[in-house]
Tab-separated table of C-alpha atoms in Angstrom:
chain	number	residue	atom	x	y	z
Z	48	MET	CA	76.990	29.636	-11.901
Z	49	LYS	CA	77.881	28.262	-15.309
Z	50	ASP	CA	78.572	24.882	-13.708
Z	51	LYS	CA	75.240	25.014	-11.863
Z	52	LEU	CA	73.369	25.650	-15.128
Z	53	ASN	CA	75.113	22.744	-16.849
Z	54	ARG	CA	74.351	20.505	-13.872
Z	55	ILE	CA	70.658	21.513	-13.898
Z	56	LYS	CA	70.411	20.830	-17.638
Z	57	GLU	CA	72.108	17.445	-17.403
Z	58	GLU	CA	70.080	16.384	-14.361
Z	59	ALA	CA	66.774	17.510	-15.886
Z	60	ILE	CA	67.431	15.724	-19.209
Z	61	ASN	CA	68.400	12.497	-17.444
Z	62	GLU	CA	65.254	12.539	-15.317
Z	63	ILE	CA	63.074	13.356	-18.314
Z	64	PHE	CA	64.543	10.340	-20.108
Z	65	ARG	CA	63.491	8.003	-17.274
Z	66	VAL	CA	59.942	9.385	-16.908
Z	67	LYS	CA	57.027	7.087	-17.870
Z	68	SER	CA	53.929	9.212	-17.190
Z	69	ILE	CA	52.574	12.696	-17.842
Z	70	GLU	CA	52.203	13.242	-14.104
Z	71	GLU	CA	55.904	12.544	-13.462
Z	72	LEU	CA	56.832	14.805	-16.374
Z	73	GLU	CA	54.829	17.664	-14.887
Z	74	GLN	CA	56.589	17.212	-11.548
Z	75	ILE	CA	59.969	17.565	-13.293
Z	76	ARG	CA	58.840	20.713	-15.113
Z	77	VAL	CA	57.745	22.316	-11.847
Z	78	ARG	CA	60.953	21.245	-10.116
Z	79	PHE	CA	63.267	22.810	-12.669
Z	80	LEU	CA	61.234	25.497	-14.481
Z	81	GLY	CA	58.491	26.446	-12.012
Z	82	LYS	CA	58.301	29.725	-10.068
Z	83	LYS	CA	60.323	28.133	-7.294
Z	84	GLY	CA	62.237	25.806	-9.612
Z	85	GLU	CA	65.998	25.338	-9.613
Z	86	LEU	CA	66.553	27.359	-12.817
Z	87	THR	CA	64.408	30.207	-11.530
Z	88	LEU	CA	66.432	30.387	-8.324
Z	89	ILE	CA	69.643	30.601	-10.374
Z	90	LEU	CA	68.264	33.477	-12.428
Z	91	ARG	CA	67.430	35.403	-9.250
Z	92	GLU	CA	71.159	35.452	-8.449
Z	93	MET	CA	71.995	37.189	-11.733
Z	94	GLY	CA	72.228	40.520	-9.855
Z	95	LYS	CA	75.350	39.350	-8.112
Z	96	LEU	CA	77.219	38.926	-11.391
Z	97	SER	CA	79.439	41.510	-13.013
Z	98	PRO	CA	78.160	43.436	-16.062
Z	99	GLU	CA	80.457	41.380	-18.292
Z	100	GLU	CA	79.160	38.009	-16.965
Z	101	ARG	CA	75.443	38.776	-17.056
Z	102	PRO	CA	74.834	38.479	-20.826
Z	103	ILE	CA	76.883	35.297	-21.019
Z	104	ILE	CA	75.134	33.605	-18.108
Z	105	GLY	CA	71.780	34.988	-19.272
Z	106	GLN	CA	72.207	33.424	-22.701
Z	107	LEU	CA	73.310	30.145	-21.159
Z	108	ALA	CA	70.277	30.176	-18.831
Z	109	ASN	CA	67.917	30.759	-21.799
Z	110	ASP	CA	69.583	27.964	-23.751
Z	111	THR	CA	69.215	25.677	-20.732
Z	112	ARG	CA	65.528	26.539	-20.352
Z	113	ASN	CA	64.869	26.053	-24.077
Z	114	GLU	CA	66.616	22.685	-24.157
Z	115	ILE	CA	64.766	21.436	-21.053
Z	116	GLU	CA	61.449	22.611	-22.563
Z	117	ARG	CA	62.259	20.839	-25.857
Z	118	GLU	CA	63.010	17.633	-23.986
Z	119	LEU	CA	59.805	17.965	-21.952
Z	120	SER	CA	57.740	18.548	-25.104
Z	121	SER	CA	59.398	15.675	-26.946
Z	122	LYS	CA	58.892	13.306	-24.027
Z	123	LYS	CA	55.264	14.411	-23.628
Z	124	GLU	CA	54.529	13.646	-27.289
Z	125	LYS	CA	56.183	10.256	-26.956
Z	126	ILE	CA	54.183	9.346	-23.827
Z	127	ASN	CA	50.903	10.521	-25.427
Z	128	SER	CA	51.690	8.520	-28.535
Z	129	GLN	CA	52.306	5.411	-26.414
Z	130	LEU	CA	49.040	5.967	-24.528
Z	131	GLU	CA	47.097	6.359	-27.774
Z	132	ASN	CA	48.600	3.192	-29.221
Z	133	LYS	CA	47.802	1.322	-26.037
Z	134	LYS	CA	44.228	2.610	-26.093
Z	135	PHE	CA	43.893	1.790	-29.780
Z	136	ASN	CA	45.112	-1.768	-29.269
Z	137	LYS	CA	42.705	-2.167	-26.369
Z	138	GLU	CA	39.682	-0.773	-28.207
Z	139	LYS	CA	40.318	-1.946	-31.744
Z	140	ILE	CA	37.653	-4.120	-33.299
Z	141	ASP	CA	38.405	-7.411	-34.925
Z	142	ILE	CA	36.181	-7.224	-37.990
Z	143	THR	CA	36.636	-10.964	-38.563
Z	144	MET	CA	34.758	-11.763	-35.328
Z	145	PRO	CA	31.000	-12.340	-35.494
Z	146	GLY	CA	28.919	-9.449	-34.155
Z	147	LYS	CA	27.044	-9.584	-30.881
Z	148	LYS	CA	23.395	-10.505	-31.171
Z	149	ILE	CA	21.070	-7.767	-29.961
Z	150	LYS	CA	18.067	-9.186	-28.132
Z	151	LEU	CA	14.872	-7.362	-28.975
Z	152	GLY	CA	12.076	-7.428	-26.450
Z	153	HIS	CA	8.363	-7.664	-27.143
Z	154	ARG	CA	5.038	-7.180	-25.428
Z	155	HIS	CA	4.291	-9.367	-22.418
Z	156	PRO	CA	1.392	-11.774	-23.161
Z	157	LEU	CA	-0.775	-9.886	-20.647
Z	158	ILE	CA	-0.050	-6.548	-22.325
Z	159	GLN	CA	-0.698	-8.119	-25.721
Z	160	THR	CA	-4.066	-9.377	-24.458
Z	161	ILE	CA	-5.015	-6.015	-22.923
Z	162	GLU	CA	-4.142	-4.154	-26.132
Z	163	GLU	CA	-6.079	-6.657	-28.242
Z	164	LEU	CA	-9.144	-6.308	-26.001
Z	165	GLU	CA	-8.927	-2.516	-25.956
Z	166	ASN	CA	-8.557	-2.331	-29.739
Z	167	LEU	CA	-11.522	-4.648	-30.151
Z	168	PHE	CA	-13.746	-2.411	-28.018
Z	169	ILE	CA	-12.390	0.731	-29.697
Z	170	ASP	CA	-13.621	-0.729	-32.989
Z	171	MET	CA	-17.016	-1.166	-31.306
Z	172	GLY	CA	-17.141	2.523	-30.391
Z	173	PHE	CA	-15.799	2.422	-26.839
Z	174	THR	CA	-13.261	4.829	-25.340
Z	175	VAL	CA	-10.347	3.569	-23.223
Z	176	VAL	CA	-9.974	5.274	-19.826
Z	177	ASP	CA	-7.614	4.724	-16.913
Z	178	GLY	CA	-7.647	5.239	-13.152
Z	179	PRO	CA	-5.476	4.926	-10.028
Z	180	GLU	CA	-4.669	1.604	-8.379
Z	181	ILE	CA	-4.901	3.213	-4.923
Z	182	GLU	CA	-8.558	4.061	-4.411
Z	183	THR	CA	-11.051	5.356	-1.883
Z	184	VAL	CA	-13.528	3.103	-0.103
Z	185	GLU	CA	-16.211	5.448	-1.488
Z	186	ASN	CA	-15.351	4.695	-5.129
Z	187	ASN	CA	-14.441	1.055	-4.604
Z	188	PHE	CA	-17.459	0.040	-2.479
Z	189	ASP	CA	-19.925	2.721	-1.356
Z	190	ALA	CA	-20.767	4.285	-4.721
Z	191	LEU	CA	-21.052	0.794	-6.211
Z	192	ASN	CA	-23.936	-0.059	-3.851
Z	193	SER	CA	-21.863	-2.588	-1.934
Z	194	PRO	CA	-23.557	-3.480	1.388
Z	195	GLU	CA	-21.691	-2.723	4.621
Z	196	ASP	CA	-21.600	-6.433	5.469
Z	197	HIS	CA	-20.459	-7.601	2.012
Z	198	PRO	CA	-17.581	-10.134	2.356
Z	199	SER	CA	-15.399	-8.199	-0.089
Z	200	ARG	CA	-15.219	-5.301	2.396
Z	201	ASP	CA	-13.621	-7.493	5.039
Z	202	LEU	CA	-9.956	-7.089	5.998
Z	203	THR	CA	-9.399	-10.696	5.006
Z	204	ASP	CA	-10.449	-10.000	1.408
Z	205	THR	CA	-9.201	-6.492	0.563
Z	206	PHE	CA	-5.862	-4.724	1.013
Z	207	TYR	CA	-6.605	-1.635	3.131
Z	208	ILE	CA	-4.051	1.168	3.470
Z	209	THR	CA	-6.219	3.186	5.894
Z	210	ASP	CA	-9.888	3.002	6.878
Z	211	LYS	CA	-10.763	5.034	3.790
Z	212	ILE	CA	-7.974	4.144	1.350
Z	213	LEU	CA	-7.255	0.764	-0.245
Z	214	LEU	CA	-5.773	-1.047	-3.217
Z	215	ARG	CA	-8.658	-1.319	-5.647
Z	216	SER	CA	-10.254	-4.745	-5.702
Z	217	GLN	CA	-11.688	-4.184	-9.181
Z	218	THR	CA	-11.479	-1.653	-12.005
Z	219	SER	CA	-15.084	-0.582	-11.337
Z	220	PRO	CA	-13.958	2.611	-9.520
Z	221	VAL	CA	-12.855	3.921	-12.912
Z	222	GLN	CA	-16.503	3.682	-13.986
Z	223	ILE	CA	-17.555	5.615	-10.875
Z	224	ARG	CA	-14.980	8.327	-11.528
Z	225	THR	CA	-16.135	8.590	-15.146
Z	226	MET	CA	-19.843	8.810	-14.273
Z	227	LYS	CA	-19.143	11.481	-11.621
Z	228	LYS	CA	-17.387	13.814	-14.053
Z	229	THR	CA	-18.958	12.891	-17.435
Z	230	LYS	CA	-22.546	13.252	-18.552
Z	231	PRO	CA	-24.161	10.455	-20.606
Z	232	PRO	CA	-23.842	9.097	-23.201
Z	233	ILE	CA	-20.940	7.086	-21.790
Z	234	ARG	CA	-19.240	4.163	-23.492
Z	235	ILE	CA	-15.916	3.193	-21.904
Z	236	VAL	CA	-13.601	0.285	-21.099
Z	237	SER	CA	-10.864	0.287	-18.500
Z	238	ALA	CA	-8.112	-2.267	-17.929
Z	239	GLY	CA	-5.507	-2.548	-15.180
Z	240	ARG	CA	-4.169	-4.272	-12.103
Z	241	THR	CA	-6.428	-5.133	-9.183
Z	242	PHE	CA	-5.691	-6.611	-5.762
Z	243	ARG	CA	-7.428	-9.070	-3.443
Z	244	PHE	CA	-6.328	-11.475	-0.744
Z	245	ASP	CA	-6.130	-14.838	-2.440
Z	246	ASP	CA	-4.109	-17.993	-2.024
Z	247	VAL	CA	-1.749	-18.486	-4.945
Z	248	ASP	CA	-2.485	-21.551	-7.033
Z	249	ASP	CA	-2.671	-22.442	-10.721
Z	250	THR	CA	-5.573	-20.038	-11.392
Z	251	HIS	CA	-5.487	-17.493	-8.524
Z	252	SER	CA	-3.185	-14.640	-7.542
Z	253	PRO	CA	-3.500	-11.717	-5.070
Z	254	MET	CA	-2.629	-9.391	-7.954
Z	255	PHE	CA	-4.434	-9.834	-11.263
Z	256	HIS	CA	-5.738	-7.823	-14.212
Z	257	GLN	CA	-9.291	-6.877	-15.110
Z	258	LEU	CA	-11.007	-5.168	-17.983
Z	259	GLU	CA	-14.401	-3.628	-17.350
Z	260	GLY	CA	-16.828	-1.869	-19.650
Z	261	LEU	CA	-19.670	0.568	-19.088
Z	262	VAL	CA	-22.418	1.960	-21.298
Z	263	VAL	CA	-24.872	4.594	-20.039
Z	264	ASP	CA	-27.421	6.310	-22.260
Z	265	GLU	CA	-31.137	6.711	-22.805
Z	266	GLY	CA	-32.993	3.535	-23.749
Z	267	ILE	CA	-30.210	1.036	-22.958
Z	268	THR	CA	-31.678	-2.448	-22.349
Z	269	ILE	CA	-30.424	-5.912	-21.475
Z	270	THR	CA	-30.704	-6.781	-25.161
Z	271	ASN	CA	-27.951	-4.274	-25.882
Z	272	LEU	CA	-25.830	-5.909	-23.190
Z	273	MET	CA	-26.299	-9.443	-24.517
Z	274	ASP	CA	-25.621	-8.417	-28.114
Z	275	THR	CA	-22.451	-6.504	-27.115
Z	276	ILE	CA	-21.107	-9.504	-25.193
Z	277	ASP	CA	-21.978	-11.870	-28.023
Z	278	VAL	CA	-20.219	-9.697	-30.614
Z	279	PHE	CA	-17.204	-9.342	-28.325
Z	280	ILE	CA	-16.862	-13.118	-27.789
Z	281	LYS	CA	-17.135	-13.852	-31.508
Z	282	GLU	CA	-14.602	-11.156	-32.411
Z	283	LEU	CA	-12.182	-12.478	-29.828
Z	284	PHE	CA	-12.499	-16.242	-30.259
Z	285	GLY	CA	-14.263	-16.762	-33.601
Z	286	ASN	CA	-17.752	-16.766	-35.093
Z	287	ASP	CA	-18.394	-20.379	-34.059
Z	288	MET	CA	-18.302	-19.485	-30.350
Z	289	LYS	CA	-21.576	-19.305	-28.421
Z	290	THR	CA	-22.468	-17.525	-25.199
Z	291	ARG	CA	-24.689	-18.552	-22.297
Z	292	PHE	CA	-26.031	-16.141	-19.668
Z	293	ARG	CA	-26.685	-17.495	-16.159
Z	294	PRO	CA	-28.454	-15.396	-13.477
Z	295	HIS	CA	-26.109	-14.177	-10.751
Z	296	TYR	CA	-25.899	-11.522	-8.033
Z	297	PHE	CA	-23.709	-8.409	-8.115
Z	298	PRO	CA	-24.586	-5.443	-5.851
Z	299	PHE	CA	-23.821	-2.909	-8.571
Z	300	THR	CA	-25.970	-4.441	-11.336
Z	301	GLU	CA	-29.582	-5.614	-11.487
Z	302	PRO	CA	-30.348	-7.957	-13.148
Z	303	SER	CA	-26.909	-9.605	-13.207
Z	304	ALA	CA	-25.460	-12.581	-15.025
Z	305	GLU	CA	-22.362	-14.670	-15.498
Z	306	VAL	CA	-21.410	-15.543	-19.059
Z	307	ASP	CA	-20.144	-18.925	-20.204
Z	308	VAL	CA	-18.653	-19.576	-23.625
Z	309	SER	CA	-18.740	-22.757	-25.635
Z	310	CYS	CA	-15.848	-25.201	-25.182
Z	311	PHE	CA	-12.679	-24.116	-26.962
Z	312	GLN	CA	-11.864	-27.727	-27.817
Z	313	CYS	CA	-15.122	-29.066	-29.231
Z	314	LYS	CA	-16.895	-25.764	-30.000
Z	315	GLY	CA	-20.024	-26.886	-28.108
Z	316	LYS	CA	-20.278	-30.499	-29.314
Z	317	GLY	CA	-19.179	-32.060	-26.020
Z	318	CYS	CA	-15.792	-33.593	-25.183
Z	319	ASP	CA	-13.620	-34.711	-22.288
Z	320	ALA	CA	-12.272	-31.188	-21.797
Z	321	CYS	CA	-15.738	-29.809	-21.007
Z	322	GLY	CA	-17.120	-32.930	-19.373
Z	323	GLY	CA	-19.472	-33.486	-22.308
Z	324	THR	CA	-21.399	-30.259	-21.603
Z	325	GLY	CA	-20.113	-28.304	-24.584
Z	326	TRP	CA	-19.430	-25.289	-22.357
Z	327	SER	CA	-16.159	-23.915	-21.062
Z	328	MET	CA	-15.562	-21.981	-17.835
Z	329	GLU	CA	-17.361	-18.811	-16.801
Z	330	LEU	CA	-15.582	-16.001	-18.655
Z	331	LEU	CA	-17.094	-12.761	-17.363
Z	332	GLY	CA	-19.771	-11.126	-15.239
Z	333	CYS	CA	-22.228	-8.482	-16.392
Z	334	GLY	CA	-25.563	-6.819	-15.757
Z	335	MET	CA	-27.662	-3.692	-16.004
Z	336	VAL	CA	-26.256	-0.837	-13.917
Z	337	HIS	CA	-28.149	-0.612	-10.619
Z	338	PRO	CA	-30.227	2.601	-10.394
Z	339	LYS	CA	-28.595	3.400	-7.025
Z	340	VAL	CA	-25.174	3.396	-8.676
Z	341	LEU	CA	-26.387	5.900	-11.272
Z	342	GLU	CA	-27.913	8.098	-8.558
Z	343	ASN	CA	-24.719	7.903	-6.453
Z	344	CYS	CA	-22.874	9.396	-9.412
Z	345	GLY	CA	-25.423	12.162	-10.035
Z	346	ILE	CA	-27.095	10.524	-13.052
Z	347	ASP	CA	-30.889	10.520	-13.332
Z	348	SER	CA	-31.863	6.825	-13.237
Z	349	GLU	CA	-35.372	7.677	-14.525
Z	350	LYS	CA	-33.879	9.081	-17.722
Z	351	TYR	CA	-30.781	6.962	-18.203
Z	352	SER	CA	-29.977	3.270	-17.966
Z	353	GLY	CA	-26.853	1.304	-18.692
Z	354	PHE	CA	-24.977	-1.963	-18.557
Z	355	ALA	CA	-21.568	-3.003	-17.250
Z	356	PHE	CA	-19.356	-6.031	-17.655
Z	357	GLY	CA	-16.033	-7.220	-16.293
Z	358	LEU	CA	-13.603	-9.974	-17.162
Z	359	GLY	CA	-10.262	-11.275	-15.975
Z	360	VAL	CA	-7.534	-10.447	-18.478
Z	361	ASP	CA	-5.277	-13.113	-16.985
Z	362	ARG	CA	-7.949	-15.743	-17.642
Z	363	ILE	CA	-8.400	-14.561	-21.216
Z	364	ALA	CA	-4.640	-14.716	-21.786
Z	365	MET	CA	-4.459	-18.209	-20.300
Z	366	VAL	CA	-7.255	-19.430	-22.554
Z	367	LYS	CA	-5.906	-17.644	-25.630
Z	368	TYR	CA	-2.321	-18.884	-25.279
Z	369	GLY	CA	-3.011	-22.256	-23.656
Z	370	ILE	CA	-1.323	-21.336	-20.341
Z	371	ASP	CA	-2.233	-23.697	-17.493
Z	372	ASN	CA	-0.650	-21.823	-14.553
Z	373	ILE	CA	-1.179	-18.138	-13.747
Z	374	ARG	CA	2.201	-18.018	-11.952
Z	375	LEU	CA	3.931	-18.197	-15.326
Z	376	LEU	CA	2.544	-14.753	-16.195
Z	377	PHE	CA	4.307	-13.136	-13.229
Z	378	ASP	CA	7.521	-15.163	-12.786
Z	379	ASN	CA	9.376	-13.214	-15.527
Z	380	ASP	CA	11.035	-16.389	-16.780
Z	381	MET	CA	12.458	-15.453	-20.179
Z	382	ARG	CA	12.288	-19.061	-21.348
Z	383	PHE	CA	8.523	-18.802	-21.012
Z	384	LEU	CA	8.002	-15.214	-22.181
Z	385	GLU	CA	10.112	-15.628	-25.337
Z	386	GLN	CA	7.444	-17.985	-26.699
Z	387	PHE	CA	5.047	-15.078	-27.263
């Protein structure tokens, strides 16, 4: 038995010396010192020894166990030390190398434009409200006094989800929702994405952004509308800008108008950019809220009146930043967006 113990010790130490991983080291520990290990099996045979041999073999077995455990512990520390050094060398930082540049993002030009418009109207006393992009036909068309045969209701012009649910074609449903749950006075603006079938070109997209405003109160007249639009245009583009109102038709306002602004190049003097007229493109639509729209929302049209207006945020952004193609706003090309 003494020879067996010496053999176990020598074999264990030799194998521990050759080990290169913690996993292999654990396998050796189990093999020699585990419950079914070689040393344990030797100790179970101690009962066969004579009373004189037992203390001698017992001491030798303890010494063997202690020496194997010391070797295991020493080897484990050595392997861990090697692993730490390897990890350190892999993760160490060369302080002489230049640091990595962190790219900071910024607001998209459309978001910048929306926030600028909202802040402008907030300063004028308006409240910003929001609404869902998936709307009901009731809020998107019916409550807005849109005729059953209006072209915008056609499947070729609007994205329908069901017969009664659609992707909103304007932000006007937010006005309807507000008038249904809020009593006058009302003074709100709402901006967001809208959707219509449209061929993509330099100035058109099936998904675009609108901002619409609504004022409802006692004694509201078209003079209030024209003054609000005039102040808005001057605040946005400068005091030298002029506005021109042209009669138009919208089913939800009466009377209605489209608003032109003076040429951004010549400021109304006439140039090649505006064809010598002094006027730029039509910028927004507006009008006095149709009495039927007020009544559809439970507001007494004999007591209250109001005005509404709507403009394309994309168009404002294109004019403001000199962008000549609406696709650039949605392509997510960082070379373009980093300019703003």
